[in-house]
Short mmCIF file of N, CA and C in Angstrom, two decimals:
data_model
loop_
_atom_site.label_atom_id
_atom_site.label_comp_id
_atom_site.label_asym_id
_atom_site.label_seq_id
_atom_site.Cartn_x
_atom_site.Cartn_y
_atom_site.Cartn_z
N UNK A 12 13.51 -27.28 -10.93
CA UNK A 12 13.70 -26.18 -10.00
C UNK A 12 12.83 -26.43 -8.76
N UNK A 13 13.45 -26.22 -8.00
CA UNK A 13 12.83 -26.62 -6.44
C UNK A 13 11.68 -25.20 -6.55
N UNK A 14 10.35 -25.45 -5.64
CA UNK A 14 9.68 -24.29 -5.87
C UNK A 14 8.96 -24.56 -4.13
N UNK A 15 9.35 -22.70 -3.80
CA UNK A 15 9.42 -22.73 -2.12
C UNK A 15 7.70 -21.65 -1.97
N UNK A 16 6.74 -22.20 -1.64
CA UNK A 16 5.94 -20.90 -0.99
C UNK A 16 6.75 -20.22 0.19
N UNK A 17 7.34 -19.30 0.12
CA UNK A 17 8.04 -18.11 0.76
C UNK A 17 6.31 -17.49 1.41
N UNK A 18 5.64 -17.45 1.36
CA UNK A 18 4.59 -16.53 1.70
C UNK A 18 3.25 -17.44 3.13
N UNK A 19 3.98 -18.67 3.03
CA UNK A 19 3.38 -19.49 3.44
C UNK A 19 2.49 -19.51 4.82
N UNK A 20 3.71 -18.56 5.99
CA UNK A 20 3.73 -18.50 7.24
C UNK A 20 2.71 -17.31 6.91
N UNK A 21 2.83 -16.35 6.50
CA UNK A 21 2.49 -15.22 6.25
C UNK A 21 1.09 -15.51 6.03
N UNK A 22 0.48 -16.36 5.10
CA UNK A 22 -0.86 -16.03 4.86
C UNK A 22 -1.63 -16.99 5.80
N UNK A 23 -0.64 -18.06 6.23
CA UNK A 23 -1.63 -18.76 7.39
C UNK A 23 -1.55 -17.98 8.73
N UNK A 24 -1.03 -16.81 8.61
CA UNK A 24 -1.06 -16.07 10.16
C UNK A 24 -2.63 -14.72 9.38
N UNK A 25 -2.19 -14.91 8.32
CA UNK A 25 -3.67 -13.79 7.97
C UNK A 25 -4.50 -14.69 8.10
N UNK A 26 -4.90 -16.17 7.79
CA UNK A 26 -6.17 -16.64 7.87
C UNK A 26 -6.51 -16.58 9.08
N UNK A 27 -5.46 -16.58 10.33
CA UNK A 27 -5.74 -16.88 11.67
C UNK A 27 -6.84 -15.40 11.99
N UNK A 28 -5.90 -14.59 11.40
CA UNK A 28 -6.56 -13.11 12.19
C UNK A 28 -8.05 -13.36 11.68
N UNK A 29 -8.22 -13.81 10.27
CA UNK A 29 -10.28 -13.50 10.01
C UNK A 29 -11.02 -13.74 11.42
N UNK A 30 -10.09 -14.82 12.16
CA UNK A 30 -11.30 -15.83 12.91
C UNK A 30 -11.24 -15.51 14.50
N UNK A 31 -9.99 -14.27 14.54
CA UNK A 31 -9.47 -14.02 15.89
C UNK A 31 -9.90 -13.01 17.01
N UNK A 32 -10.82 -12.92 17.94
CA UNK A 32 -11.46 -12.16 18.32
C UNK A 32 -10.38 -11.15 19.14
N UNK A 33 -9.92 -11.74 19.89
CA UNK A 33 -8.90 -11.27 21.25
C UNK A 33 -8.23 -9.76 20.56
N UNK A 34 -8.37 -8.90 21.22
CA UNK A 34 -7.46 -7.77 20.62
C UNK A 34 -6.27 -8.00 20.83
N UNK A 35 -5.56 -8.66 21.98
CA UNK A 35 -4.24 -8.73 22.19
C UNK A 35 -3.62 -9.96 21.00
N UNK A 36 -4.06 -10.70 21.60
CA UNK A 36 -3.72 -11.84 20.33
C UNK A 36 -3.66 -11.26 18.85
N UNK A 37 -4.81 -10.82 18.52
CA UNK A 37 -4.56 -9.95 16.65
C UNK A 37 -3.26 -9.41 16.60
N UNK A 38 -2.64 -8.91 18.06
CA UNK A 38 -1.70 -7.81 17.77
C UNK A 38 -0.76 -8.54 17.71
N UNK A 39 -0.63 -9.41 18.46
CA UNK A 39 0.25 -10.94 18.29
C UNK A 39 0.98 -11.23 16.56
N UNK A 40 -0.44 -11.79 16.41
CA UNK A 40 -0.62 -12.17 14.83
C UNK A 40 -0.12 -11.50 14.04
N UNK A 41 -0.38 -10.23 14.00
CA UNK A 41 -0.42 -8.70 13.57
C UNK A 41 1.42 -8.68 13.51
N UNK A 42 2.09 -8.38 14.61
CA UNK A 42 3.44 -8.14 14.61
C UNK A 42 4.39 -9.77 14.13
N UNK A 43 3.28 -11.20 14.73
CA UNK A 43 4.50 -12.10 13.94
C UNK A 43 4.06 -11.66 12.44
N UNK A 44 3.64 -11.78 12.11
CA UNK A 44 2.84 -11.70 9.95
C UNK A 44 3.94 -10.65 9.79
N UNK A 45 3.73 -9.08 10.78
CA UNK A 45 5.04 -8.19 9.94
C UNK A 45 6.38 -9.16 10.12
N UNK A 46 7.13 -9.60 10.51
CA UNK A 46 7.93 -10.11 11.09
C UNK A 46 8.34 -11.30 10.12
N UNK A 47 7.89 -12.09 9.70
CA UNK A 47 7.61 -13.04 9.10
C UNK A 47 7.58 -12.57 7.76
N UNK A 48 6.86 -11.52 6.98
CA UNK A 48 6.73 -10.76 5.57
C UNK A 48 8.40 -9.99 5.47
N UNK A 49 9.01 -9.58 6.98
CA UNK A 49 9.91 -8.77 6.51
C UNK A 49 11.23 -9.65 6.44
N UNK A 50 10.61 -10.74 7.15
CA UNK A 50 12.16 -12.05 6.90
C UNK A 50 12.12 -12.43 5.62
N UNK A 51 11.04 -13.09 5.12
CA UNK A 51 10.57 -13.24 3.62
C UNK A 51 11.64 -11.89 2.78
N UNK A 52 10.81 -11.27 2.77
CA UNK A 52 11.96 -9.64 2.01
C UNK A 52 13.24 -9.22 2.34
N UNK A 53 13.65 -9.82 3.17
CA UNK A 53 15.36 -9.10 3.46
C UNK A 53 14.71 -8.09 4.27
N UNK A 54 14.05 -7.10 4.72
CA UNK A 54 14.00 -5.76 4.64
C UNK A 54 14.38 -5.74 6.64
N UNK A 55 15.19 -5.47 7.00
CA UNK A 55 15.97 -5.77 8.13
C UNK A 55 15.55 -4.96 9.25
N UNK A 56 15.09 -3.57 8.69
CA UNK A 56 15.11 -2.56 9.36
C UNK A 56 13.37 -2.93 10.05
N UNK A 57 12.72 -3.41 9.36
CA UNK A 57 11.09 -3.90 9.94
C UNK A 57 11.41 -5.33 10.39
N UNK A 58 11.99 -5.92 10.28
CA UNK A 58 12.40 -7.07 10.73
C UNK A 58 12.68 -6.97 12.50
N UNK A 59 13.66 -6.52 12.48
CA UNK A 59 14.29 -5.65 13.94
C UNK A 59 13.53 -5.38 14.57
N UNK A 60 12.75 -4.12 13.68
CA UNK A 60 11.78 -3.32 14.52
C UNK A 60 10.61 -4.56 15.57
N UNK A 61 10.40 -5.65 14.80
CA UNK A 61 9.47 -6.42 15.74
C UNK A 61 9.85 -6.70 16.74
N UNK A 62 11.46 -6.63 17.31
CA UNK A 62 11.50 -7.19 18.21
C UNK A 62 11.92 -6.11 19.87
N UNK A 63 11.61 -6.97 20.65
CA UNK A 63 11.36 -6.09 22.05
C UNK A 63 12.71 -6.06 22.50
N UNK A 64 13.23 -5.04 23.83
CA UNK A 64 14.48 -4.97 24.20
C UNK A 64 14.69 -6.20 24.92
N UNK A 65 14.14 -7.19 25.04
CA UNK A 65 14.90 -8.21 25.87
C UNK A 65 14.84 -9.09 25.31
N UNK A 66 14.92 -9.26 24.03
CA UNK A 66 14.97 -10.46 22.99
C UNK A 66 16.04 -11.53 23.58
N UNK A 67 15.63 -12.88 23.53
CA UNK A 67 16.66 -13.70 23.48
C UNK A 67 16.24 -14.73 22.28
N UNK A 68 16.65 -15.70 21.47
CA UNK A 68 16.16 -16.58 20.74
C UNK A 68 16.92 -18.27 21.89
N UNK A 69 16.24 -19.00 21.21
CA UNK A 69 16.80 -20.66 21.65
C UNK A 69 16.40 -21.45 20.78
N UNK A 70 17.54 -21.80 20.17
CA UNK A 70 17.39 -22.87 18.89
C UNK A 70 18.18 -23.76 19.58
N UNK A 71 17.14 -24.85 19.85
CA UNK A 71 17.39 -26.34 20.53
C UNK A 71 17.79 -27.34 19.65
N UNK A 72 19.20 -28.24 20.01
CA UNK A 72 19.77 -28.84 19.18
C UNK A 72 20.35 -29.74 19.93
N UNK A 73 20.93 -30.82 19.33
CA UNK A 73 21.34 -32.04 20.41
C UNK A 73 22.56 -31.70 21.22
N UNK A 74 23.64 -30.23 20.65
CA UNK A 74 24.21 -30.04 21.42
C UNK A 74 24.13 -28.76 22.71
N UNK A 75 22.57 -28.77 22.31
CA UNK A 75 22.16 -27.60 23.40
C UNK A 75 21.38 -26.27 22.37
N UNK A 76 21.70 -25.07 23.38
CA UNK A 76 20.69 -23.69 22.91
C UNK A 76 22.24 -23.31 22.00
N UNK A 77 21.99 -22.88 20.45
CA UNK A 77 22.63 -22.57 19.84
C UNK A 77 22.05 -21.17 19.78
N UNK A 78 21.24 -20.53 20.29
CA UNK A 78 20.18 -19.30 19.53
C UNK A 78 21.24 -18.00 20.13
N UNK A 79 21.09 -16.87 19.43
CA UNK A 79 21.55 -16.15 19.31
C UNK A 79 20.80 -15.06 20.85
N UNK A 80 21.34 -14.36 21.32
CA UNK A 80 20.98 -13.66 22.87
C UNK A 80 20.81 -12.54 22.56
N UNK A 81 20.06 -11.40 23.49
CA UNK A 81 19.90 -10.28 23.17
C UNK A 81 19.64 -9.37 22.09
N UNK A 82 18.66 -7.83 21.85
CA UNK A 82 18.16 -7.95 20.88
C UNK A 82 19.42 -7.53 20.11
N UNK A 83 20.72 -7.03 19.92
CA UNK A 83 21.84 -6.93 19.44
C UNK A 83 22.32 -8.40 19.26
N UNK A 84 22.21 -9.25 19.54
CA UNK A 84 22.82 -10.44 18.94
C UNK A 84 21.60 -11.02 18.20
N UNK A 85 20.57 -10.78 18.43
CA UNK A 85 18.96 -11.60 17.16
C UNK A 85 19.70 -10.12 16.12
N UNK A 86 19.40 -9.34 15.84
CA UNK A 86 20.09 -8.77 15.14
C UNK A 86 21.38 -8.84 14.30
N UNK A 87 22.16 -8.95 14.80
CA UNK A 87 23.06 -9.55 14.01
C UNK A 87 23.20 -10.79 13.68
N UNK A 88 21.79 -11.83 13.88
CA UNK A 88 21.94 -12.84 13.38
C UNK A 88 21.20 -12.62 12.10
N UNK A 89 20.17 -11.92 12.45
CA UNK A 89 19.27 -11.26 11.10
C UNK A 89 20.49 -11.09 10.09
N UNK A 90 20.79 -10.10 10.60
CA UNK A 90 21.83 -8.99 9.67
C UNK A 90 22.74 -10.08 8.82
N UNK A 91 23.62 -11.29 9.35
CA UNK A 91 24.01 -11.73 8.62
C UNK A 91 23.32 -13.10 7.97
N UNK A 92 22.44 -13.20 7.96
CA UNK A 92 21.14 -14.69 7.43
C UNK A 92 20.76 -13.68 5.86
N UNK A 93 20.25 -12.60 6.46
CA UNK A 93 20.18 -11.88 5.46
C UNK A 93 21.19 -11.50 4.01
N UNK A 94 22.05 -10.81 4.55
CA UNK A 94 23.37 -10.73 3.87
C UNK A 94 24.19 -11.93 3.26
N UNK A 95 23.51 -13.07 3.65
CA UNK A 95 24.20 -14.03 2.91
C UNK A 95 23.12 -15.29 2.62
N UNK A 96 22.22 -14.26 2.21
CA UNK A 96 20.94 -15.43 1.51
C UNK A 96 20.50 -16.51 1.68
N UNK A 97 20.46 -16.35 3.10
CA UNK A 97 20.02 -17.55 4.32
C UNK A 97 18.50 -17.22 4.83
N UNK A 98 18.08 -16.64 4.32
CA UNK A 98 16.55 -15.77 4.45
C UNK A 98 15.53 -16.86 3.45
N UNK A 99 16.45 -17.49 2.34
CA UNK A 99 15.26 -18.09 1.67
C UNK A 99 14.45 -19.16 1.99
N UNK A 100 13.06 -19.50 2.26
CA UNK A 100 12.96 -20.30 3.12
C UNK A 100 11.23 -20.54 2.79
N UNK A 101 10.68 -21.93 3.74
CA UNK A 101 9.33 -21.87 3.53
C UNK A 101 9.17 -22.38 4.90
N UNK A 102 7.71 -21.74 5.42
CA UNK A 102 7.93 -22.47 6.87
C UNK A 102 6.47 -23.20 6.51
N UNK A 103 5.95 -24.31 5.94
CA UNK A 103 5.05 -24.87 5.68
C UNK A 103 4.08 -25.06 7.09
N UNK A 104 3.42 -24.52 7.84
CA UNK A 104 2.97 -24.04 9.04
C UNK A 104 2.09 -25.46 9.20
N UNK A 105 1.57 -26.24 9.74
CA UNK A 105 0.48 -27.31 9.83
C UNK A 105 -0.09 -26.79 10.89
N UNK A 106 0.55 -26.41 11.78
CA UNK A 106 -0.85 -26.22 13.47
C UNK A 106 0.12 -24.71 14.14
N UNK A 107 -0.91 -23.89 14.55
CA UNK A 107 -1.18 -22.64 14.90
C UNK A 107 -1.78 -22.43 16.14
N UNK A 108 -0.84 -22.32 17.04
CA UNK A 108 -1.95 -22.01 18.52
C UNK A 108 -1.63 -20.83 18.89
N UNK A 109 -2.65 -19.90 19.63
CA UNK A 109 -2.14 -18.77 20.20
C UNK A 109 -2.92 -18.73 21.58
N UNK A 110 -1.90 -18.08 22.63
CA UNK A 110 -2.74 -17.49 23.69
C UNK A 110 -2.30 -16.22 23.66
N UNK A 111 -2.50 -15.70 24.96
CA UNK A 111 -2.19 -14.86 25.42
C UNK A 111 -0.63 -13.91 25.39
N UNK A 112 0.08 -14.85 25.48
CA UNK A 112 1.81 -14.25 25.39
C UNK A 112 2.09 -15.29 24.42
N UNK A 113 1.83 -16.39 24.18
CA UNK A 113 2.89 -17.30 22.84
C UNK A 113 2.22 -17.68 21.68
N UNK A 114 2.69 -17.60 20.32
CA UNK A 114 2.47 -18.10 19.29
C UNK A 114 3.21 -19.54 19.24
N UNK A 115 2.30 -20.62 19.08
CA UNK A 115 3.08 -21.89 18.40
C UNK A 115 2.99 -21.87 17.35
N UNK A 116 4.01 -22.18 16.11
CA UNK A 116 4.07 -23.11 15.13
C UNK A 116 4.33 -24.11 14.87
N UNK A 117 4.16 -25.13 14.07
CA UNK A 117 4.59 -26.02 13.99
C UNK A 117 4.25 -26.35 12.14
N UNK A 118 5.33 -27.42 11.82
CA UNK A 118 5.20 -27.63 10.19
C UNK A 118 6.53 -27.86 9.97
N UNK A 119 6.75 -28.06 8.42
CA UNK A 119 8.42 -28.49 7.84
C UNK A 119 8.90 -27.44 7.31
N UNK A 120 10.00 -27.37 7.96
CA UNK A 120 10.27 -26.06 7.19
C UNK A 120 11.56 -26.73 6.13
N UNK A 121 11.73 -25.59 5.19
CA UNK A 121 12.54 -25.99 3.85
C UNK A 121 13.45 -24.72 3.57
N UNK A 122 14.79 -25.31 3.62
CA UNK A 122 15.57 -23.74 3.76
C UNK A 122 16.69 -23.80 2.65
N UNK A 123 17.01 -22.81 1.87
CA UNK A 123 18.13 -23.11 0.63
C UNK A 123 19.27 -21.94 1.51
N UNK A 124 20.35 -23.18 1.42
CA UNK A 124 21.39 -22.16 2.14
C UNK A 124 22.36 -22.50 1.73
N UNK A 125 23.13 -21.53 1.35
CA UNK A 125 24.63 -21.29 0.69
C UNK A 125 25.38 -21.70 1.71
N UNK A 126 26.21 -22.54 0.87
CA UNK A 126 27.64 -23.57 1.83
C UNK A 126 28.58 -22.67 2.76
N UNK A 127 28.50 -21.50 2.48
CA UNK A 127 29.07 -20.52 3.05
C UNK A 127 28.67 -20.28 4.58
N UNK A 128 27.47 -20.56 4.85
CA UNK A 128 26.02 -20.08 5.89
C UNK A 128 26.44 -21.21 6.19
N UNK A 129 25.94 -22.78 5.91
CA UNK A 129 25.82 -23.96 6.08
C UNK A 129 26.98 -24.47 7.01
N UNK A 130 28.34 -23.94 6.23
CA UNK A 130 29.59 -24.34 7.08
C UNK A 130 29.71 -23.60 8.79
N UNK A 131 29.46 -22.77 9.20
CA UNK A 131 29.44 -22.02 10.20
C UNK A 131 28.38 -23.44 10.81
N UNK A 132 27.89 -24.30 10.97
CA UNK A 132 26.61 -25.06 11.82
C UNK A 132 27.87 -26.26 12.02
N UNK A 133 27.94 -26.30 13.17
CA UNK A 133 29.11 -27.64 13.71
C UNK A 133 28.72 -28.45 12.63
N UNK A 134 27.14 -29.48 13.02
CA UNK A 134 26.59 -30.11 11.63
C UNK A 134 27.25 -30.72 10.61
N UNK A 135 27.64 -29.34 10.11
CA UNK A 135 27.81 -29.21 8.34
C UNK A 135 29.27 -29.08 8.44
N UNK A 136 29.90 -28.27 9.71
CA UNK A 136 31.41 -27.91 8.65
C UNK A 136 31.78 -28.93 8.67
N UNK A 137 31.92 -30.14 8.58
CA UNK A 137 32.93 -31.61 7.89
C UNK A 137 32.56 -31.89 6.53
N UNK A 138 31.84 -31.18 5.78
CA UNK A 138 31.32 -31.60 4.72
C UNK A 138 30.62 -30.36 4.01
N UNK A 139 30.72 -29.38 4.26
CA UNK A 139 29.78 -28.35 3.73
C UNK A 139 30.72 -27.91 2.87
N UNK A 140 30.32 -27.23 1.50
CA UNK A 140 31.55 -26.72 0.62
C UNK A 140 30.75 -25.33 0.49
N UNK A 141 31.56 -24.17 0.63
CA UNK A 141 31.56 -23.26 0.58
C UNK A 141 31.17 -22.59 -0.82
N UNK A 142 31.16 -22.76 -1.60
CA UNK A 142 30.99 -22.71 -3.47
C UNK A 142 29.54 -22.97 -3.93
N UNK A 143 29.03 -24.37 -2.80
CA UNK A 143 27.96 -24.51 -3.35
C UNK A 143 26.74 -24.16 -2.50
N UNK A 144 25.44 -25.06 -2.65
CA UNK A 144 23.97 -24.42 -2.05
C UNK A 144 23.56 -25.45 -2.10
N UNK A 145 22.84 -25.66 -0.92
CA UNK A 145 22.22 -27.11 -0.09
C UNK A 145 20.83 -26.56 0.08
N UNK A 146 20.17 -28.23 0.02
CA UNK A 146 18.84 -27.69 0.34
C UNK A 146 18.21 -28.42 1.71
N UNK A 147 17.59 -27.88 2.81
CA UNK A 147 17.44 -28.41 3.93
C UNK A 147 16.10 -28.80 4.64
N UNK A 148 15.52 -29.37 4.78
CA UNK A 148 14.24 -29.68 5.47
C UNK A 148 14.39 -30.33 6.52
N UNK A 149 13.39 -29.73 7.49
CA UNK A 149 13.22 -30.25 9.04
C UNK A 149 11.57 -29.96 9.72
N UNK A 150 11.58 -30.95 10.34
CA UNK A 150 10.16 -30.75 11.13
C UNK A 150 10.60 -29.23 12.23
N UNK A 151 9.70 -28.72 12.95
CA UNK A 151 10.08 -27.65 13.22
C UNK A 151 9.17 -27.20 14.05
N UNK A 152 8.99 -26.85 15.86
CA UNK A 152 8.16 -26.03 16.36
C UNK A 152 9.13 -25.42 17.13
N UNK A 153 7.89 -23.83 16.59
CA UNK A 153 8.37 -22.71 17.26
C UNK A 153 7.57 -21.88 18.32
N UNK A 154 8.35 -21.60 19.59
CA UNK A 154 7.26 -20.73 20.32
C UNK A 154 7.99 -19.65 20.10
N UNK A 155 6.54 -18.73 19.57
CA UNK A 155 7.45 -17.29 19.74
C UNK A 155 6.61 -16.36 20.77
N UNK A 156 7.11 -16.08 21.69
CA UNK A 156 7.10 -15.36 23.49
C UNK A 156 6.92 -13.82 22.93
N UNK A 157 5.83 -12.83 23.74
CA UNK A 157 6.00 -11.84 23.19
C UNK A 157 6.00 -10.79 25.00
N UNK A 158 6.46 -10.00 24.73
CA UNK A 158 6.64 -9.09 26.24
C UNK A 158 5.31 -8.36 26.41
N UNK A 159 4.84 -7.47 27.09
CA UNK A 159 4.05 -6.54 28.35
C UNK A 159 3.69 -5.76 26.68
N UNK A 160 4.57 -5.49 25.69
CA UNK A 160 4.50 -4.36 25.03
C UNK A 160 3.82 -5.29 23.40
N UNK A 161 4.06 -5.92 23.99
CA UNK A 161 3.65 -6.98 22.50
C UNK A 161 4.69 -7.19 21.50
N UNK A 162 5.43 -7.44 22.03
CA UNK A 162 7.23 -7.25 20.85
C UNK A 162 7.47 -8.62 20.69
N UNK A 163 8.36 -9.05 20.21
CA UNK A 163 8.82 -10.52 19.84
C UNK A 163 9.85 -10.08 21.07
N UNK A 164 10.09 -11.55 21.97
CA UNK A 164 11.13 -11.57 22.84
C UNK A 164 11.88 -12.97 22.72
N UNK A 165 11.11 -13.65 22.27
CA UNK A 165 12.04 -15.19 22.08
C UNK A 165 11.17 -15.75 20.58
N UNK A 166 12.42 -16.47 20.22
CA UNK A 166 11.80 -17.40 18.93
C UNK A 166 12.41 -18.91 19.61
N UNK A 167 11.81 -19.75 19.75
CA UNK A 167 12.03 -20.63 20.84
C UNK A 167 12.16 -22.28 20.05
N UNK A 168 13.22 -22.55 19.24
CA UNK A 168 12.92 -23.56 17.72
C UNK A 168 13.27 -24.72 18.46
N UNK A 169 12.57 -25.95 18.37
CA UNK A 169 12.86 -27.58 18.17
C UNK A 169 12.96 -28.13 17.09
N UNK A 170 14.18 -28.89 16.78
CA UNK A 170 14.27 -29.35 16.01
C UNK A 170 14.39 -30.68 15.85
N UNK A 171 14.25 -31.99 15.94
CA UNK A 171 14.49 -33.40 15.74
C UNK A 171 16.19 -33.40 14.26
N UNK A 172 16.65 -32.39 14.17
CA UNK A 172 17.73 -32.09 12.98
C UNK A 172 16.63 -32.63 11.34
N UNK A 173 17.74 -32.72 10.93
CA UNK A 173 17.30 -32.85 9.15
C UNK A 173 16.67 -33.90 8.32
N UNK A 174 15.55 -33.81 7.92
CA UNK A 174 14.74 -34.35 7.34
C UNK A 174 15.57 -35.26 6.01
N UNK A 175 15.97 -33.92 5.07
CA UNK A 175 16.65 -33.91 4.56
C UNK A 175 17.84 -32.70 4.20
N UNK A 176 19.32 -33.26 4.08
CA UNK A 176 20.14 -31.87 3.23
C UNK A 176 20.55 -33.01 2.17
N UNK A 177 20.90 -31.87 1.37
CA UNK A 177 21.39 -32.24 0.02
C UNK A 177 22.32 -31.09 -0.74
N UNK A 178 23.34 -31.34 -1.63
CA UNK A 178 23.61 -30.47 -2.49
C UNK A 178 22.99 -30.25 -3.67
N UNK A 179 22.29 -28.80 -3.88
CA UNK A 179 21.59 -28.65 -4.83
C UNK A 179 22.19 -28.41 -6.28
N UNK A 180 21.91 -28.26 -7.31
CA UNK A 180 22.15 -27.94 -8.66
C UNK A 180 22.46 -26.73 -9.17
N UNK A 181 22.77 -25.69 -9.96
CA UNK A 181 22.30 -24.70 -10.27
C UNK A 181 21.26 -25.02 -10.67
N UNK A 182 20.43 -25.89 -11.66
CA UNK A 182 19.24 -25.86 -12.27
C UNK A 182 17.94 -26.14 -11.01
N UNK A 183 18.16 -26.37 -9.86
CA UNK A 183 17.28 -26.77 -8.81
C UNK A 183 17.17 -25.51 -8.29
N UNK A 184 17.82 -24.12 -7.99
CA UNK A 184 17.72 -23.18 -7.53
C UNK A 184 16.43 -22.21 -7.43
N UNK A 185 15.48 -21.71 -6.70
CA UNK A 185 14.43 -21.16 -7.27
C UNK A 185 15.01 -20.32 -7.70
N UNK A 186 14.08 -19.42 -8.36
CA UNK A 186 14.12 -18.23 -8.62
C UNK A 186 14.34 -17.28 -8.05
N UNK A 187 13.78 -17.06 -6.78
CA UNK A 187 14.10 -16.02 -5.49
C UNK A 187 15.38 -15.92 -4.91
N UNK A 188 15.67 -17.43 -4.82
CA UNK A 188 17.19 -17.64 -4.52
C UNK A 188 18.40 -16.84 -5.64
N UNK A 189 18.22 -17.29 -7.02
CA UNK A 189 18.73 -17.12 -8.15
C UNK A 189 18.68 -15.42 -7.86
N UNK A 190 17.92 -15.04 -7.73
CA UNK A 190 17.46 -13.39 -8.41
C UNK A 190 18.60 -12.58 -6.96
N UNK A 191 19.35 -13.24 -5.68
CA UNK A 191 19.72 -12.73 -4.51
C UNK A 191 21.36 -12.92 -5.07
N UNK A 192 21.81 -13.24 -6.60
CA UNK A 192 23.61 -13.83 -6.61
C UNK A 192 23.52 -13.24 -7.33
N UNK A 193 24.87 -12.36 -7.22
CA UNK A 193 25.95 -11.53 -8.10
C UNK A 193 25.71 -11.97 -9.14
N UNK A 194 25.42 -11.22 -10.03
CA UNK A 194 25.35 -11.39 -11.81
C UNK A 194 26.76 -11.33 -12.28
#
């Protein structure tokens, strides 16, 4: 069984705050960690809430900005990542910078996503099967941009593409994943 720290981003954004003087920055920290805990959980409605009215995302890819626009379209990208158990994920964080308006991340991230999710990515649909669940790793930095009000306004992803995908097993499935399918 594949085994994902889901909590990963999350507690390396709490170690940041012990050491973080800046009040603005904590609040930074403060709203990605909610943000980040509520992607972890499905829980959509705190998810959302982090983000500011002029949200745009940009997920950089060799055929350009695939990212979803406005905070009604980051939203309904939530809404359906969520809804179709594309939420499970580890963002293994290695380096953490913050100023003033941007959070960097950077690290591999590791994502289990149903062929269903998978096929919708140009990528994948020549080969993605809808039935099954792939497992995906990629190097990964993210700037995430925050507005005047301290909101999330961009999630800003590079990607070099896939480390690795694969079709997974049922027996490779975590648990978290497992515990999100119709009984």
């Amino acid at each position: 069984m594949i085994e994902l720290n889901r909590s990963h981003l999350v507690d390396t954004l709490t170690e940041r705050l012990r050491t973080t003087e800046s009040p603005r920055q904590r609040i930074m920290l403060e709203r990605m960690r909610e943000h980040a805990a509520a992607e972890r959980d499905g829980d959509l409605e705190t998810l959302i809430g982090t983000l500011g009215p002029e949200t745009a995302y940009h997920f950089w890819e060799l055929s350009g900005d695939v990212g979803p626009k406005g905070r009604d379209g980051v939203a309904a990208y939530y809404t359906h990542l969520v809804e179709n158990n594309g939420h499970v994920l580890e963002f293994h964080c290695e380096t953490l910078v913050v100023d003033d308006n941007c959070i960097v991340i950077e690290g591999e991230l590791t994502m289990i996503q149903p062929g269903a999710l998978l096929m919708e990515h140009p990528m994948a649909s020549s080969f993605a099967d809808a039935a099954k669940t792939y497992l995906l790793k990629m190097r990964n930095v993210i700037f995430w941009r925050f507005d005047a009000d301290l909101m999330i306004i961009a999630e800003d992803s590079y990607s070099g593409g896939p480390m690795e995908l694969r079709e997974l097993s049922d027996e490779e499935l975590p648990a978290d994943f497992r515990a999100l399918l119709p009984r």
